[in-house]
Amino acid sequence: MDNPEKMEKVVNLAKQRGFIFPSSDIYGGLSAAYDYGPLGVELKNNIKKAWWKMFVNTRMDMVGLDAAIIMHPKVWESSGHLDNFSDPLVECKKCHKRFRHDHLLEGSSLSPKHDKAKPVDSDKIVCPDCSGELTGVKQFNMMFKTFMGPVEESANVVYLRPETAGGIFVNFKNVQESQRLRLPFGIAQIGKAFRNEITTENFIFRTREFEQMEIEYFINPKDWEKYFDEWLKLMREWAEFLGLDKKDLVEEEIPEKDRAFYSKRTIDFEYKFPFGQKELWGLAYRTDYDLSQHQKHSKQDLTYRDPITNEKYLPHVIEPSLGVDRSFLAVMLAAYTEIEGGRSTTTKAIKDKEVVLKLPYALAPIKIAVLPLSKKEPLANLSRDILMKLKQNFVCVYDETQAIGKRYRRQDEIGTPYCVTIDFDSLEDKQVTIRDRDTMEQDRIAIDELDKYFENKLG
Ligand code: ATP
C-alpha cells in the first residue's frame, strides 16, 4: 500500500458516510465491534450476493446451506476446536495487558509469521506498551461459550461457531442424499462466526464477531491437485472482480511444518493492508480430516459410493475460506482514490482534493443518484417520478440540496456510478443528463430509455 494514512481516511469516510459505525456508539462503543450502516449493509450484501452468484448459482456442482450458529457441542469436540482452537497468550506483569505471543514475535521479527508452534523465547520480547516483563505463554481457547436453556450448568454449555465450515461437514450426508449429488460437488455457506480473539486490531480486520463465506468442495482424493489448482484460479478471479490490485495480493504457500497436521497444501491469500501484509483469505486441502473425525465421533457412515464406479470412500475436501469483513476492508482500501486539485474543469469549481470511491459498479451501494437542478415544482415532481421508476430495479438516492458540483462529489465519495440530472430543458425535451463517475462524461438520454440504458450499464 502506497499511502500509510489511507487507513485512517477510509475509517473516517466509513463513519461519516454511513458505511460502518462503532457498535453501541452512544454508550461509548464496544471494543472491536462494529455496525454496518445504510451504505455498508448495501456494499456488504453486494459482496455476498456476487460471491453466491459466482460460486453457487452459476455453477452446476455447487449448492448452498445456512446452518445454525449454535450446534451440538460434540461438533466442536470432534473437529478438535475444543482442545486445539487456541492462540498463545502472554500477559504483561506490569500493566496486565494481554497479547498474542505469535504476533509479538512476528512484530519483533523473531519468528516467521506462520510458525505458531515455534519454541518460545519470551525473554527476548517485552510489553510493547510499557516495556514490562511478560508472563510465560498459555494457550487461550477462542470459543465463545454460553448456556442453552434456563439452567446455567456444565451439561448445558454450548458454543457459538468459530467458523461456518462445521455446519457444512455435519450436513454432508443430508445435502448429498437429498440433492442426489455426485462427486465432485461443493457446499457453500455465508454466515457469522465468533472468536474470542485475544487482541482485536485494525478496524474490521480482526473482530470477535465476523462473517465468513466458506466452501467445502468434496472430491475423490486422487484428483486433489487438479481441484486445488482450479480453486486457486477461481480465488484469483474473485480478487480481480473485487477490484483488488494484483500487486497488493500475495499468495503465501504455507510450508509443511506450519500447516495444520491434516492439510497437504495451504495457501494464504495475503493483502498489503496499510498496517502490513496480512491474511485476507485461505485455501486449504484438508484431506478427509473433518469427515473422518465426524464419522468417528457420530458413529454415522459418512462414506460416499460412486454410482458409476461403485468405489466407496470418505470424500476429501478443498476449502476456500473467506472473511466477508476483511474483503469489505480490502475493497474499500482498493477503491479509495484521492485526486489532488480535483477533476472538475469548470472555473467555478473548488480546486481542492476530491475523493472518488472507485468501487466495481456491481458492488457500489448506491447505483444511481437522482439530482434535480431545482427543488421546486414542476422539476421536483418529474424528478421524483423518475426516482420511483428507477428504484424498482436499482438502489437509488435522491439529493436536491446544494450546488450540483457538490452533489456530484458527494456521490463520487461513496462510489455511486451514475448521477441523473434533471434540468429545466427536461420538462420540454423529456431528456435527462447522465454523468459517469469515472469518466465524468455526460450523456443526454430520453427519460423513457433510462431503464434500458441502466440495464445495459449495470445489469
Ligand atoms: P488469522 O491468522 O488472521 O487469525 P485465521 O488463519 O485464524 O486468521 P481462518 O481460520 O483461516 O483465519 O479463517 C478464514 C477467514 O476468516 C480468514 O482468512 C479471514 O478472512 C476471516 N477471519 C478469521 N478470523 C477473523 C477475525 N477475527 N475477524 C475478521 N475476520 C476473520
PDB file of C-alpha atoms in Angstrom, residues 48-294:
ATOM      1  CA  LYS A  48     -22.106 -11.673  -0.535  1.00  0.00           C
ATOM      2  CA  LYS A  49     -24.594 -11.716  -3.425  1.00  0.00           C
ATOM      3  CA  ALA A  50     -21.812 -11.609  -6.015  1.00  0.00           C
ATOM      4  CA  TRP A  51     -19.932 -14.435  -4.256  1.00  0.00           C
ATOM      5  CA  TRP A  52     -23.087 -16.552  -4.064  1.00  0.00           C
ATOM      6  CA  LYS A  53     -23.839 -15.924  -7.725  1.00  0.00           C
ATOM      7  CA  MET A  54     -20.298 -16.707  -8.856  1.00  0.00           C
ATOM      8  CA  PHE A  55     -19.800 -19.789  -6.693  1.00  0.00           C
ATOM      9  CA  VAL A  56     -23.303 -21.220  -6.267  1.00  0.00           C
ATOM     10  CA  ASN A  57     -25.961 -20.020  -8.692  1.00  0.00           C
ATOM     11  CA  THR A  58     -23.925 -20.038 -11.897  1.00  0.00           C
ATOM     12  CA  ARG A  59     -22.338 -23.465 -11.305  1.00  0.00           C
ATOM     13  CA  MET A  60     -23.612 -26.997 -11.835  1.00  0.00           C
ATOM     14  CA  ASP A  61     -21.593 -28.506  -8.992  1.00  0.00           C
ATOM     15  CA  MET A  62     -22.401 -26.224  -6.049  1.00  0.00           C
ATOM     16  CA  VAL A  63     -25.266 -25.894  -3.595  1.00  0.00           C
ATOM     17  CA  GLY A  64     -25.857 -23.645  -0.585  1.00  0.00           C
ATOM     18  CA  LEU A  65     -26.555 -24.124   3.095  1.00  0.00           C
ATOM     19  CA  ASP A  66     -27.495 -21.994   6.082  1.00  0.00           C
ATOM     20  CA  ALA A  67     -26.735 -23.971   9.234  1.00  0.00           C
ATOM     21  CA  ALA A  68     -27.422 -22.930  12.829  1.00  0.00           C
ATOM     22  CA  ILE A  69     -24.834 -20.854  14.681  1.00  0.00           C
ATOM     23  CA  ILE A  70     -25.265 -22.859  17.880  1.00  0.00           C
ATOM     24  CA  MET A  71     -24.575 -26.517  17.164  1.00  0.00           C
ATOM     25  CA  HIS A  72     -24.241 -29.671  19.235  1.00  0.00           C
ATOM     26  CA  PRO A  73     -21.109 -29.285  21.411  1.00  0.00           C
ATOM     27  CA  LYS A  74     -19.905 -32.649  20.096  1.00  0.00           C
ATOM     28  CA  VAL A  75     -19.343 -30.990  16.704  1.00  0.00           C
ATOM     29  CA  TRP A  76     -16.533 -28.915  18.226  1.00  0.00           C
ATOM     30  CA  GLU A  77     -15.202 -31.810  20.272  1.00  0.00           C
ATOM     31  CA  SER A  78     -14.930 -33.920  17.101  1.00  0.00           C
ATOM     32  CA  SER A  79     -13.437 -31.178  14.965  1.00  0.00           C
ATOM     33  CA  GLY A  80     -10.728 -30.577  17.562  1.00  0.00           C
ATOM     34  CA  HIS A  81     -11.798 -26.997  18.254  1.00  0.00           C
ATOM     35  CA  LEU A  82     -12.470 -27.591  21.949  1.00  0.00           C
ATOM     36  CA  ASP A  83      -8.954 -28.906  22.501  1.00  0.00           C
ATOM     37  CA  ASN A  84      -6.938 -27.021  19.949  1.00  0.00           C
ATOM     38  CA  PHE A  85      -8.649 -23.842  18.795  1.00  0.00           C
ATOM     39  CA  SER A  86      -6.424 -21.630  20.865  1.00  0.00           C
ATOM     40  CA  ASP A  87      -3.929 -18.852  20.461  1.00  0.00           C
ATOM     41  CA  PRO A  88      -0.784 -18.329  22.553  1.00  0.00           C
ATOM     42  CA  LEU A  89      -1.448 -15.726  25.225  1.00  0.00           C
ATOM     43  CA  VAL A  90       1.078 -13.660  27.196  1.00  0.00           C
ATOM     44  CA  GLU A  91       0.355 -11.036  29.794  1.00  0.00           C
ATOM     45  CA  CYS A  92       2.422  -8.043  30.858  1.00  0.00           C
ATOM     46  CA  LYS A  93       3.332  -8.405  34.542  1.00  0.00           C
ATOM     47  CA  LYS A  94       3.338  -4.618  34.925  1.00  0.00           C
ATOM     48  CA  CYS A  95       0.324  -3.228  33.029  1.00  0.00           C
ATOM     49  CA  HIS A  96      -1.555  -6.571  32.763  1.00  0.00           C
ATOM     50  CA  LYS A  97      -2.334  -6.095  29.105  1.00  0.00           C
ATOM     51  CA  ARG A  98      -2.697  -9.325  27.167  1.00  0.00           C
ATOM     52  CA  PHE A  99      -1.176 -10.076  23.777  1.00  0.00           C
ATOM     53  CA  ARG A 100      -0.960 -12.822  21.194  1.00  0.00           C
ATOM     54  CA  HIS A 101       2.542 -14.136  21.584  1.00  0.00           C
ATOM     55  CA  ASP A 102       2.977 -15.089  17.922  1.00  0.00           C
ATOM     56  CA  HIS A 103       2.009 -11.548  16.909  1.00  0.00           C
ATOM     57  CA  LEU A 104       4.621 -10.073  19.261  1.00  0.00           C
ATOM     58  CA  LEU A 105       7.293 -12.398  17.858  1.00  0.00           C
ATOM     59  CA  GLU A 106       6.229 -11.533  14.347  1.00  0.00           C
ATOM     60  CA  GLY A 107       6.327  -7.805  15.164  1.00  0.00           C
ATOM     61  CA  SER A 108       9.861  -8.112  16.543  1.00  0.00           C
ATOM     62  CA  SER A 109      10.917 -10.255  13.560  1.00  0.00           C
ATOM     63  CA  LEU A 110      11.788 -13.112  15.930  1.00  0.00           C
ATOM     64  CA  SER A 111       9.548 -15.560  14.184  1.00  0.00           C
ATOM     65  CA  PRO A 112       8.263 -16.213  10.699  1.00  0.00           C
ATOM     66  CA  LYS A 113       4.609 -15.266  10.845  1.00  0.00           C
ATOM     67  CA  HIS A 114       3.046 -18.651  10.302  1.00  0.00           C
ATOM     68  CA  ASP A 115       5.164 -20.635  12.726  1.00  0.00           C
ATOM     69  CA  LYS A 116       2.735 -20.838  15.618  1.00  0.00           C
ATOM     70  CA  ALA A 117       4.385 -23.934  17.110  1.00  0.00           C
ATOM     71  CA  LYS A 118       7.859 -22.465  17.333  1.00  0.00           C
ATOM     72  CA  PRO A 119       9.576 -22.780  20.733  1.00  0.00           C
ATOM     73  CA  VAL A 120       9.027 -19.714  22.795  1.00  0.00           C
ATOM     74  CA  ASP A 121      11.762 -17.314  23.758  1.00  0.00           C
ATOM     75  CA  SER A 122       9.791 -14.811  25.791  1.00  0.00           C
ATOM     76  CA  ASP A 123      12.903 -13.217  27.306  1.00  0.00           C
ATOM     77  CA  LYS A 124      13.636 -11.504  24.037  1.00  0.00           C
ATOM     78  CA  ILE A 125      10.358  -9.590  23.958  1.00  0.00           C
ATOM     79  CA  VAL A 126       8.790  -7.142  26.345  1.00  0.00           C
ATOM     80  CA  CYS A 127       5.387  -5.489  26.583  1.00  0.00           C
ATOM     81  CA  PRO A 128       5.003  -3.263  23.507  1.00  0.00           C
ATOM     82  CA  ASP A 129       3.023  -0.745  25.578  1.00  0.00           C
ATOM     83  CA  CYS A 130       5.076  -0.288  28.781  1.00  0.00           C
ATOM     84  CA  SER A 131       8.196  -2.439  28.201  1.00  0.00           C
ATOM     85  CA  GLY A 132       7.225  -4.569  31.211  1.00  0.00           C
ATOM     86  CA  GLU A 133       8.208  -8.210  31.612  1.00  0.00           C
ATOM     87  CA  LEU A 134       5.853 -10.768  30.054  1.00  0.00           C
ATOM     88  CA  THR A 135       4.487 -13.947  31.595  1.00  0.00           C
ATOM     89  CA  GLY A 136       5.068 -17.364  30.031  1.00  0.00           C
ATOM     90  CA  VAL A 137       2.796 -18.486  27.227  1.00  0.00           C
ATOM     91  CA  LYS A 138      -0.613 -20.003  27.981  1.00  0.00           C
ATOM     92  CA  GLN A 139      -2.917 -21.449  25.342  1.00  0.00           C
ATOM     93  CA  PHE A 140      -6.177 -19.490  25.288  1.00  0.00           C
ATOM     94  CA  ASN A 141      -9.224 -21.175  23.738  1.00  0.00           C
ATOM     95  CA  MET A 142     -11.116 -18.801  21.463  1.00  0.00           C
ATOM     96  CA  MET A 143     -14.514 -20.465  21.533  1.00  0.00           C
ATOM     97  CA  PHE A 144     -17.345 -18.293  22.846  1.00  0.00           C
ATOM     98  CA  LYS A 145     -19.246 -20.254  25.487  1.00  0.00           C
ATOM     99  CA  THR A 146     -22.851 -19.847  26.562  1.00  0.00           C
ATOM    100  CA  PHE A 147     -25.688 -21.903  28.041  1.00  0.00           C
ATOM    101  CA  MET A 148     -28.634 -23.428  26.254  1.00  0.00           C
ATOM    102  CA  GLY A 149     -31.882 -23.184  28.216  1.00  0.00           C
ATOM    103  CA  PRO A 150     -32.643 -21.705  31.618  1.00  0.00           C
ATOM    104  CA  VAL A 151     -30.091 -23.606  33.731  1.00  0.00           C
ATOM    105  CA  GLU A 152     -26.500 -22.472  33.731  1.00  0.00           C
ATOM    106  CA  GLU A 153     -24.741 -25.776  34.348  1.00  0.00           C
ATOM    107  CA  SER A 154     -21.985 -27.603  32.530  1.00  0.00           C
ATOM    108  CA  ALA A 155     -24.392 -30.043  30.857  1.00  0.00           C
ATOM    109  CA  ASN A 156     -25.962 -27.082  29.052  1.00  0.00           C
ATOM    110  CA  VAL A 157     -22.794 -25.474  27.751  1.00  0.00           C
ATOM    111  CA  VAL A 158     -22.888 -24.672  24.033  1.00  0.00           C
ATOM    112  CA  TYR A 159     -20.598 -22.662  21.778  1.00  0.00           C
ATOM    113  CA  LEU A 160     -21.050 -20.005  19.132  1.00  0.00           C
ATOM    114  CA  ARG A 161     -19.491 -21.436  16.000  1.00  0.00           C
ATOM    115  CA  PRO A 162     -15.916 -20.224  15.404  1.00  0.00           C
ATOM    116  CA  GLU A 163     -16.250 -20.904  11.659  1.00  0.00           C
ATOM    117  CA  THR A 164     -19.085 -21.760   9.325  1.00  0.00           C
ATOM    118  CA  ALA A 165     -17.407 -24.898   7.942  1.00  0.00           C
ATOM    119  CA  GLY A 166     -18.572 -27.132  10.831  1.00  0.00           C
ATOM    120  CA  GLY A 167     -22.195 -26.811   9.718  1.00  0.00           C
ATOM    121  CA  ILE A 168     -21.219 -27.940   6.230  1.00  0.00           C
ATOM    122  CA  PHE A 169     -19.370 -31.071   7.341  1.00  0.00           C
ATOM    123  CA  VAL A 170     -22.116 -32.342   9.625  1.00  0.00           C
ATOM    124  CA  ASN A 171     -24.654 -31.832   6.816  1.00  0.00           C
ATOM    125  CA  PHE A 172     -22.581 -33.565   4.158  1.00  0.00           C
ATOM    126  CA  LYS A 173     -24.817 -36.659   4.014  1.00  0.00           C
ATOM    127  CA  ASN A 174     -28.085 -34.681   4.296  1.00  0.00           C
ATOM    128  CA  VAL A 175     -27.118 -32.462   1.389  1.00  0.00           C
ATOM    129  CA  GLN A 176     -25.580 -35.165  -0.791  1.00  0.00           C
ATOM    130  CA  GLU A 177     -28.523 -37.547  -0.441  1.00  0.00           C
ATOM    131  CA  SER A 178     -31.363 -35.011  -0.575  1.00  0.00           C
ATOM    132  CA  GLN A 179     -29.902 -33.352  -3.686  1.00  0.00           C
ATOM    133  CA  ARG A 180     -28.676 -36.660  -5.207  1.00  0.00           C
ATOM    134  CA  LEU A 181     -25.256 -35.143  -5.821  1.00  0.00           C
ATOM    135  CA  ARG A 182     -22.302 -36.906  -7.394  1.00  0.00           C
ATOM    136  CA  LEU A 183     -18.746 -36.015  -6.508  1.00  0.00           C
ATOM    137  CA  PRO A 184     -17.130 -33.647  -7.071  1.00  0.00           C
ATOM    138  CA  PHE A 185     -19.508 -31.073  -5.620  1.00  0.00           C
ATOM    139  CA  GLY A 186     -19.315 -28.249  -3.154  1.00  0.00           C
ATOM    140  CA  ILE A 187     -21.425 -26.766  -0.377  1.00  0.00           C
ATOM    141  CA  ALA A 188     -21.230 -23.033   0.231  1.00  0.00           C
ATOM    142  CA  GLN A 189     -22.270 -21.097   3.268  1.00  0.00           C
ATOM    143  CA  ILE A 190     -22.242 -17.462   4.350  1.00  0.00           C
ATOM    144  CA  GLY A 191     -22.719 -16.569   7.984  1.00  0.00           C
ATOM    145  CA  LYS A 192     -21.499 -15.192  11.256  1.00  0.00           C
ATOM    146  CA  ALA A 193     -18.616 -16.726  13.167  1.00  0.00           C
ATOM    147  CA  PHE A 194     -17.359 -15.834  16.630  1.00  0.00           C
ATOM    148  CA  ARG A 195     -13.869 -15.960  18.075  1.00  0.00           C
ATOM    149  CA  ASN A 196     -12.852 -14.605  21.426  1.00  0.00           C
ATOM    150  CA  GLU A 197      -9.664 -13.142  19.944  1.00  0.00           C
ATOM    151  CA  ILE A 198      -7.001 -12.169  22.497  1.00  0.00           C
ATOM    152  CA  THR A 199      -6.404  -8.916  20.695  1.00  0.00           C
ATOM    153  CA  THR A 200      -8.533  -7.226  18.106  1.00  0.00           C
ATOM    154  CA  GLU A 201      -6.986  -4.832  15.650  1.00  0.00           C
ATOM    155  CA  ASN A 202      -7.259  -2.595  12.669  1.00  0.00           C
ATOM    156  CA  PHE A 203     -10.922  -1.706  12.438  1.00  0.00           C
ATOM    157  CA  ILE A 204     -12.914  -4.601  10.926  1.00  0.00           C
ATOM    158  CA  PHE A 205      -9.787  -6.651  10.121  1.00  0.00           C
ATOM    159  CA  ARG A 206      -9.873  -8.657  13.341  1.00  0.00           C
ATOM    160  CA  THR A 207     -13.040  -8.613  15.398  1.00  0.00           C
ATOM    161  CA  ARG A 208     -14.704 -11.134  17.693  1.00  0.00           C
ATOM    162  CA  GLU A 209     -17.890 -11.356  15.661  1.00  0.00           C
ATOM    163  CA  PHE A 210     -17.413 -11.523  11.923  1.00  0.00           C
ATOM    164  CA  GLU A 211     -18.798 -13.099   8.793  1.00  0.00           C
ATOM    165  CA  GLN A 212     -17.363 -15.816   6.603  1.00  0.00           C
ATOM    166  CA  MET A 213     -18.049 -17.157   3.139  1.00  0.00           C
ATOM    167  CA  GLU A 214     -16.835 -20.740   3.072  1.00  0.00           C
ATOM    168  CA  ILE A 215     -16.913 -23.606   0.617  1.00  0.00           C
ATOM    169  CA  GLU A 216     -16.189 -27.259   1.213  1.00  0.00           C
ATOM    170  CA  TYR A 217     -15.567 -28.852  -2.151  1.00  0.00           C
ATOM    171  CA  PHE A 218     -15.849 -32.631  -1.831  1.00  0.00           C
ATOM    172  CA  ILE A 219     -13.594 -34.676  -4.097  1.00  0.00           C
ATOM    173  CA  ASN A 220     -12.056 -38.029  -4.759  1.00  0.00           C
ATOM    174  CA  PRO A 221      -8.570 -37.771  -3.195  1.00  0.00           C
ATOM    175  CA  LYS A 222      -6.877 -38.849  -6.413  1.00  0.00           C
ATOM    176  CA  ASP A 223      -7.951 -35.547  -8.006  1.00  0.00           C
ATOM    177  CA  TRP A 224      -6.931 -33.159  -5.235  1.00  0.00           C
ATOM    178  CA  GLU A 225      -4.156 -31.358  -7.097  1.00  0.00           C
ATOM    179  CA  LYS A 226      -6.385 -30.615 -10.065  1.00  0.00           C
ATOM    180  CA  TYR A 227      -9.165 -29.177  -7.893  1.00  0.00           C
ATOM    181  CA  PHE A 228      -6.776 -27.250  -5.679  1.00  0.00           C
ATOM    182  CA  ASP A 229      -5.421 -25.517  -8.786  1.00  0.00           C
ATOM    183  CA  GLU A 230      -8.952 -24.824 -10.028  1.00  0.00           C
ATOM    184  CA  TRP A 231      -9.943 -23.152  -6.758  1.00  0.00           C
ATOM    185  CA  LEU A 232      -6.727 -21.195  -6.692  1.00  0.00           C
ATOM    186  CA  LYS A 233      -7.588 -19.803 -10.093  1.00  0.00           C
ATOM    187  CA  LEU A 234     -11.142 -19.024  -9.008  1.00  0.00           C
ATOM    188  CA  MET A 235      -9.946 -17.142  -5.947  1.00  0.00           C
ATOM    189  CA  ARG A 236      -7.700 -15.040  -8.159  1.00  0.00           C
ATOM    190  CA  GLU A 237     -10.695 -14.274 -10.378  1.00  0.00           C
ATOM    191  CA  TRP A 238     -12.741 -13.328  -7.322  1.00  0.00           C
ATOM    192  CA  ALA A 239      -9.988 -10.943  -6.164  1.00  0.00           C
ATOM    193  CA  GLU A 240      -9.980  -9.334  -9.582  1.00  0.00           C
ATOM    194  CA  PHE A 241     -13.764  -8.992  -9.529  1.00  0.00           C
ATOM    195  CA  LEU A 242     -13.488  -7.166  -6.187  1.00  0.00           C
ATOM    196  CA  GLY A 243     -11.138  -4.658  -7.797  1.00  0.00           C
ATOM    197  CA  LEU A 244      -8.093  -5.702  -5.747  1.00  0.00           C
ATOM    198  CA  ASP A 245      -4.857  -4.806  -7.451  1.00  0.00           C
ATOM    199  CA  LYS A 246      -2.675  -7.837  -8.213  1.00  0.00           C
ATOM    200  CA  LYS A 247       0.358  -6.040  -6.808  1.00  0.00           C
ATOM    201  CA  ASP A 248      -1.333  -5.790  -3.398  1.00  0.00           C
ATOM    202  CA  LEU A 249      -2.076  -9.515  -3.224  1.00  0.00           C
ATOM    203  CA  VAL A 250       0.456 -12.124  -2.164  1.00  0.00           C
ATOM    204  CA  GLU A 251      -0.139 -15.859  -2.340  1.00  0.00           C
ATOM    205  CA  GLU A 252       1.755 -17.283   0.589  1.00  0.00           C
ATOM    206  CA  GLU A 253       2.444 -21.000   0.258  1.00  0.00           C
ATOM    207  CA  ILE A 254       2.429 -22.336   3.821  1.00  0.00           C
ATOM    208  CA  PRO A 255       5.302 -24.779   4.391  1.00  0.00           C
ATOM    209  CA  GLU A 256       4.541 -28.211   5.811  1.00  0.00           C
ATOM    210  CA  LYS A 257       5.869 -27.503   9.295  1.00  0.00           C
ATOM    211  CA  ASP A 258       3.465 -24.577   9.664  1.00  0.00           C
ATOM    212  CA  ARG A 259       0.367 -26.220   8.229  1.00  0.00           C
ATOM    213  CA  ALA A 260      -2.302 -27.957  10.257  1.00  0.00           C
ATOM    214  CA  PHE A 261      -1.156 -31.600  10.509  1.00  0.00           C
ATOM    215  CA  TYR A 262      -4.012 -32.834   8.291  1.00  0.00           C
ATOM    216  CA  SER A 263      -3.515 -30.306   5.493  1.00  0.00           C
ATOM    217  CA  LYS A 264      -1.481 -31.346   2.477  1.00  0.00           C
ATOM    218  CA  ARG A 265      -1.419 -27.880   0.978  1.00  0.00           C
ATOM    219  CA  THR A 266      -2.442 -24.433   2.197  1.00  0.00           C
ATOM    220  CA  ILE A 267      -2.149 -21.079   0.507  1.00  0.00           C
ATOM    221  CA  ASP A 268      -2.940 -17.880   2.357  1.00  0.00           C
ATOM    222  CA  PHE A 269      -4.064 -15.000   0.211  1.00  0.00           C
ATOM    223  CA  GLU A 270      -2.426 -12.019   1.880  1.00  0.00           C
ATOM    224  CA  TYR A 271      -3.227  -8.402   1.193  1.00  0.00           C
ATOM    225  CA  LYS A 272      -0.918  -5.440   1.581  1.00  0.00           C
ATOM    226  CA  PHE A 273      -3.061  -3.501   4.050  1.00  0.00           C
ATOM    227  CA  PRO A 274      -1.769  -0.083   5.169  1.00  0.00           C
ATOM    228  CA  PHE A 275      -0.970  -1.739   8.549  1.00  0.00           C
ATOM    229  CA  GLY A 276       1.017  -4.576   6.995  1.00  0.00           C
ATOM    230  CA  GLN A 277       0.728  -7.636   4.795  1.00  0.00           C
ATOM    231  CA  LYS A 278      -1.889  -9.853   6.436  1.00  0.00           C
ATOM    232  CA  GLU A 279      -4.128 -12.819   5.687  1.00  0.00           C
ATOM    233  CA  LEU A 280      -7.197 -11.961   3.678  1.00  0.00           C
ATOM    234  CA  TRP A 281      -8.442 -15.472   2.823  1.00  0.00           C
ATOM    235  CA  GLY A 282      -7.225 -19.037   2.940  1.00  0.00           C
ATOM    236  CA  LEU A 283      -7.291 -22.005   0.597  1.00  0.00           C
ATOM    237  CA  ALA A 284      -6.593 -25.432   2.081  1.00  0.00           C
ATOM    238  CA  TYR A 285      -6.644 -29.068   1.080  1.00  0.00           C
ATOM    239  CA  ARG A 286      -7.892 -30.572   4.356  1.00  0.00           C
ATOM    240  CA  THR A 287      -7.834 -34.220   3.203  1.00  0.00           C
ATOM    241  CA  ASP A 288     -10.647 -36.242   4.833  1.00  0.00           C
ATOM    242  CA  TYR A 289      -9.795 -34.996   8.329  1.00  0.00           C
ATOM    243  CA  ASP A 290     -13.153 -33.359   9.066  1.00  0.00           C
ATOM    244  CA  LEU A 291     -15.442 -36.080   7.721  1.00  0.00           C
ATOM    245  CA  SER A 292     -13.344 -38.814   9.323  1.00  0.00           C
ATOM    246  CA  GLN A 293     -13.486 -37.072  12.718  1.00  0.00           C
ATOM    247  CA  HIS A 294     -17.249 -36.625  12.484  1.00  0.00           C
TER     248      HIS A 294
END
